[in-house]
């Protein structure tokens, strides 16, 4: 299954999430938009850790996974944040 | 300590015109050479020929750009190595700058550094009697309407920030090339953007050379600088990057 969601973060940037998933897990996650993340390649890592995430994973678990990447890469997010991304990913699965 | 050492000397590359891939490649080649201590911090101005759409690093090409329409109108497409949004770089409609310098010369806080560099544009526009202000995260507005968008990346201790100043915006043409999140709302969105965006011609400034000279002063006044040119090494690196990265579908279609 495929789903997409677009959301403008208040006081932030536009985020567009695209997900491919089956009944059990996420197969592919794409996080796009006009935000800024330094260093830029952090995004590929954030998308990678979402692969095979159980679809029933809650917002907090998604946020924790993304936060771990941000911490490891010492990344700075501008116009976007991991809580908003986690909420959107969760919402995309259940919309 | 000798004061001379403390004052950075800037290299200024005067206005030049290239295609989209080479424009982006020159920014990266310059940042690479600067990281190796081979060139001075650099300020450059450039135009895009053919006119081009650039998309931010994180944007999806297919979601943002009408590729067929770009081909039809002979408009280049390139992905930037900086984040931010899709921009239509009309040859006659805007002027682009880049600042490439050691990170330590600027505020550590990224949004503060946007503001810091934006002051150069504000000073330049002031010389044209156009009063702009910085609006976080990365925009400049005149009377509440956007006139400039900017984007930066930081790698290997080097900050690279580029941005456009709108001289003569054509919103209809821009939206013939860009997609919007909801195609059904396209008409309304174009009308809204026309209300939210401005360009220097709306403020009585129409001469491109005058705009360039004013911005040049805005960026260089008070700095120690020399007019320079690209090194052979930068040009060679840029040619390779233009062909193998910025002009290559693998990069352009990456997301």
XYZ file of C-alpha atoms in Angstrom:
350
model
C 0.000 0.000 0.000
C 1.077 3.570 -0.624
C 0.113 6.725 1.202
C 1.163 10.366 1.083
C 0.587 13.263 3.425
C 1.521 16.942 3.123
C 1.625 19.302 6.085
C 2.919 22.822 6.680
C 4.545 22.926 10.098
C 3.385 26.034 12.005
C 6.227 28.600 11.861
C 8.159 26.003 9.894
C 8.338 24.441 6.482
C 6.282 22.162 4.256
C 6.760 18.424 4.808
C 5.645 15.708 2.405
C 5.717 12.123 3.651
C 5.373 9.171 1.270
C 5.101 5.665 2.719
C 4.978 2.180 1.218
C 3.789 -0.444 3.690
C 2.168 -3.840 3.993
C -0.128 -5.109 6.725
C 2.753 -5.501 9.175
C 5.617 -3.122 8.412
C 6.766 0.010 6.625
C 8.617 -0.915 3.455
C 9.792 2.518 2.411
C 9.589 6.011 3.874
C 10.376 9.229 2.015
C 10.533 12.514 3.924
C 10.582 15.459 1.520
C 10.012 19.186 1.782
C 11.538 22.659 1.806
C 13.057 22.366 5.290
C 16.754 22.326 6.226
C 18.745 19.596 7.938
C 22.484 19.931 8.563
C 24.214 17.729 7.522
C 21.844 17.047 4.649
C 22.484 13.307 4.312
C 20.945 12.831 7.780
C 17.618 12.507 5.951
C 18.644 9.276 4.209
C 19.567 7.838 7.610
C 16.235 8.961 9.079
C 14.383 7.263 6.251
C 16.499 4.131 6.606
C 15.700 3.582 10.299
C 11.998 3.593 9.473
C 12.342 0.588 7.162
C 10.574 -2.466 8.584
C 9.054 -0.432 11.397
C 5.878 -2.206 12.568
C 2.860 -0.239 11.349
C 1.411 -0.225 14.856
C 4.446 1.700 16.183
C 3.331 4.773 18.097
C 4.451 8.368 17.624
C 6.890 8.134 20.527
C 8.693 5.125 19.070
C 8.989 6.837 15.679
C 10.258 10.004 17.356
C 12.820 8.019 19.390
C 14.186 6.402 16.220
C 14.491 9.757 14.478
C 16.015 11.415 17.562
C 18.673 8.722 17.730
C 19.723 9.499 14.157
C 19.762 13.235 14.873
C 21.931 12.627 17.930
C 24.337 10.289 16.131
C 24.767 12.635 13.178
C 24.861 15.717 15.460
C 22.255 17.082 13.085
C 20.442 20.417 13.255
C 16.873 20.589 11.990
C 15.461 23.917 10.818
C 11.816 24.398 9.899
C 11.071 20.818 10.895
C 11.334 18.707 14.072
C 11.253 15.033 14.937
C 7.966 15.263 16.884
C 6.161 16.759 13.876
C 7.675 14.136 11.581
C 6.691 11.294 13.939
C 3.125 12.604 14.159
C 2.871 12.918 10.384
C 4.275 9.443 9.724
C 1.871 7.974 12.267
C -1.023 9.926 10.769
C -0.081 8.850 7.229
C -0.304 5.186 8.203
C -3.678 5.578 9.863
C -5.345 8.118 7.579
C 49.658 40.037 16.383
C 49.492 41.690 12.997
C 46.001 43.106 12.365
C 46.309 42.194 8.696
C 46.031 38.538 9.624
C 42.757 39.101 11.432
C 40.977 40.802 8.543
C 39.796 38.254 6.011
C 40.501 39.070 2.418
C 37.625 38.264 0.123
C 37.740 37.181 -3.481
C 34.986 38.736 -5.558
C 33.899 36.927 -8.723
C 31.972 39.430 -10.861
C 28.591 38.621 -12.408
C 28.785 35.659 -14.749
C 26.304 33.473 -16.601
C 26.282 29.684 -16.727
C 23.839 26.844 -17.024
C 22.259 25.458 -13.865
C 24.594 22.497 -13.385
C 27.737 24.598 -13.711
C 26.392 27.324 -11.437
C 25.820 24.791 -8.649
C 29.086 22.995 -9.416
C 31.102 26.222 -9.105
C 29.701 26.809 -5.602
C 30.761 23.339 -4.514
C 34.156 23.469 -6.257
C 34.850 26.794 -4.541
C 33.856 25.405 -1.129
C 36.141 22.430 -1.750
C 39.117 24.635 -2.697
C 38.488 26.912 0.283
C 38.396 23.955 2.687
C 41.850 23.044 1.397
C 43.076 26.599 1.952
C 43.680 27.109 -1.772
C 41.445 30.151 -2.309
C 40.110 33.094 -0.304
C 36.564 33.361 1.050
C 34.469 34.171 -1.984
C 31.469 36.276 -2.960
C 30.032 35.756 -6.414
C 27.050 36.892 -8.477
C 25.563 34.883 -11.306
C 22.698 34.414 -13.741
C 21.190 31.280 -15.229
C 21.137 30.588 -18.959
C 19.023 28.805 -19.921
C 16.605 29.888 -17.200
C 16.268 27.102 -14.643
C 14.295 25.605 -11.802
C 16.373 24.631 -8.785
C 14.938 22.390 -6.091
C 16.097 21.993 -2.518
C 18.137 18.972 -1.440
C 15.172 17.432 0.403
C 12.519 18.019 -2.228
C 11.007 15.403 -4.493
C 11.582 16.268 -8.151
C 8.292 14.742 -9.270
C 6.286 16.429 -6.525
C 7.721 19.885 -7.191
C 8.493 20.235 -10.890
C 6.495 19.845 -14.099
C 9.341 18.159 -15.964
C 7.575 18.061 -19.344
C 6.733 21.751 -19.147
C 10.359 22.575 -18.300
C 11.492 20.600 -21.350
C 8.888 22.332 -23.512
C 9.985 25.788 -22.330
C 13.701 24.798 -22.461
C 14.157 25.425 -18.768
C 16.969 23.550 -16.974
C 16.321 21.589 -13.776
C 18.896 21.164 -11.025
C 18.938 19.902 -7.452
C 20.833 22.120 -5.021
C 23.049 20.796 -2.270
C 21.209 23.173 0.068
C 17.743 22.668 1.485
C 14.839 25.045 1.006
C 12.214 25.312 -1.696
C 11.924 25.196 -5.456
C 13.003 28.393 -7.214
C 12.494 29.533 -10.791
C 15.657 31.359 -11.876
C 14.578 33.450 -14.843
C 17.542 34.833 -16.804
C 16.039 38.318 -16.785
C 14.003 37.995 -13.628
C 16.507 37.639 -10.828
C 20.117 37.790 -9.696
C 21.797 35.099 -7.618
C 24.664 35.440 -5.168
C 26.801 33.007 -3.217
C 28.897 33.553 -0.139
C 31.448 30.805 0.480
C 33.591 31.279 3.579
C 34.837 29.556 6.728
C 31.985 28.803 9.133
C 33.880 30.475 11.962
C 33.434 33.864 10.290
C 29.691 33.696 10.999
C 27.257 33.160 13.830
C 27.202 29.546 14.961
C 23.416 29.615 15.122
C 22.288 28.891 11.577
C 19.255 31.198 11.476
C 21.382 33.987 12.981
C 23.925 33.462 10.212
C 21.148 33.767 7.612
C 20.278 37.085 9.201
C 23.943 38.136 9.239
C 24.467 37.475 5.523
C 21.045 38.884 4.636
C 22.288 42.248 5.949
C 24.419 42.494 2.798
C 21.315 42.246 0.638
C 19.451 44.714 2.861
C 22.318 47.213 2.478
C 22.411 46.702 -1.277
C 18.670 47.178 -1.670
C 18.825 50.258 0.543
C 21.068 51.841 -2.088
C 18.137 51.361 -4.470
C 15.819 52.986 -1.949
C 14.142 49.639 -1.342
C 13.783 48.824 2.335
C 13.918 45.103 3.005
C 13.861 43.200 6.262
C 14.898 39.704 7.245
C 12.146 37.255 8.144
C 13.278 33.978 9.710
C 14.013 31.369 8.592
C 15.523 32.413 5.291
C 13.544 35.166 3.565
C 13.779 38.886 2.922
C 10.610 40.908 2.515
C 9.705 44.402 1.373
C 6.457 45.720 2.876
C 5.657 42.169 3.942
C 6.202 40.665 0.465
C 9.019 38.240 -0.276
C 11.785 39.571 -2.506
C 14.610 37.164 -1.684
C 14.991 33.534 -0.664
C 18.217 32.059 0.677
C 19.693 28.674 1.544
C 22.886 27.477 3.156
C 24.892 24.382 3.869
C 27.898 23.861 6.092
C 30.500 21.226 5.297
C 34.134 20.696 6.260
C 34.133 23.964 8.190
C 32.877 25.934 5.175
C 29.595 27.814 5.050
C 28.048 28.190 1.631
C 24.974 30.362 1.326
C 23.276 31.291 -1.904
C 20.128 33.189 -2.631
C 18.153 35.064 -5.208
C 16.936 38.627 -5.376
C 13.860 39.020 -7.555
C 14.198 41.742 -10.184
C 11.174 41.056 -12.366
C 9.039 38.173 -11.155
C 6.624 36.348 -13.456
C 4.455 34.282 -11.112
C 2.384 32.771 -13.943
C 5.488 31.482 -15.708
C 6.876 30.216 -12.395
C 3.725 28.183 -11.727
C 3.667 26.839 -15.270
C 6.907 25.077 -14.306
C 6.255 24.188 -10.673
C 3.654 21.851 -9.237
C 1.569 22.807 -6.228
C 0.461 20.468 -3.397
C -3.165 20.592 -4.558
C -3.613 21.080 -8.320
C -7.315 21.899 -7.816
C -6.238 24.940 -5.782
C -3.601 26.101 -8.283
C -5.525 29.202 -9.400
C -6.088 30.368 -5.848
C -2.490 29.612 -4.934
C -1.129 31.660 -7.850
C -3.320 34.584 -6.780
C -2.075 34.238 -3.192
C 1.575 34.112 -4.271
C 1.092 37.222 -6.419
C -0.065 38.949 -3.228
C 2.866 37.642 -1.173
C 5.781 38.119 -3.599
C 7.345 41.256 -5.011
C 10.304 42.185 -7.195
C 12.461 45.244 -7.720
C 10.551 46.410 -10.813
C 7.514 46.886 -8.565
C 9.632 49.409 -6.652
C 10.725 51.411 -9.671
C 14.062 49.661 -10.137
C 14.378 48.062 -13.550
C 17.988 48.391 -14.700
C 19.831 45.103 -14.155
C 23.287 46.699 -14.065
C 22.112 49.191 -11.425
C 20.756 46.348 -9.287
C 23.988 44.387 -9.635
C 26.158 47.368 -8.701
C 24.016 48.139 -5.644
C 24.141 44.557 -4.421
C 27.870 44.394 -5.087
C 28.316 47.406 -2.799
C 25.988 45.854 -0.230
C 28.139 42.753 -0.047
C 31.586 44.340 -0.344
C 31.490 47.726 1.379
C 33.564 47.600 4.553
C 35.326 44.393 3.507
C 38.847 43.936 2.275
C 38.439 42.401 -1.166
C 39.979 41.791 -4.555
C 38.340 41.083 -7.826
C 39.381 37.569 -8.762
C 38.682 34.648 -10.992
C 38.258 30.910 -10.619
C 41.436 28.885 -10.273
C 42.158 26.224 -12.909
C 41.618 23.608 -10.222
C 38.187 25.016 -9.319
C 37.155 25.116 -12.968
C 38.292 21.543 -13.565
C 36.486 20.329 -10.452
C 33.358 22.287 -11.396
C 33.295 20.795 -14.911
C 33.433 17.303 -13.405
C 30.754 18.100 -10.798
C 28.522 19.656 -13.468
C 28.723 16.536 -15.591
C 28.788 13.796 -12.988
C 26.643 15.307 -10.237
C 24.508 18.378 -10.887
C 23.746 17.532 -14.521
C 23.263 13.834 -13.868
C 19.798 12.262 -13.503
C 21.030 10.211 -10.542
C 21.407 13.419 -8.514
C 18.541 15.410 -10.010
C 16.067 12.547 -9.558
C 17.571 11.415 -6.242
C 14.407 12.150 -4.251
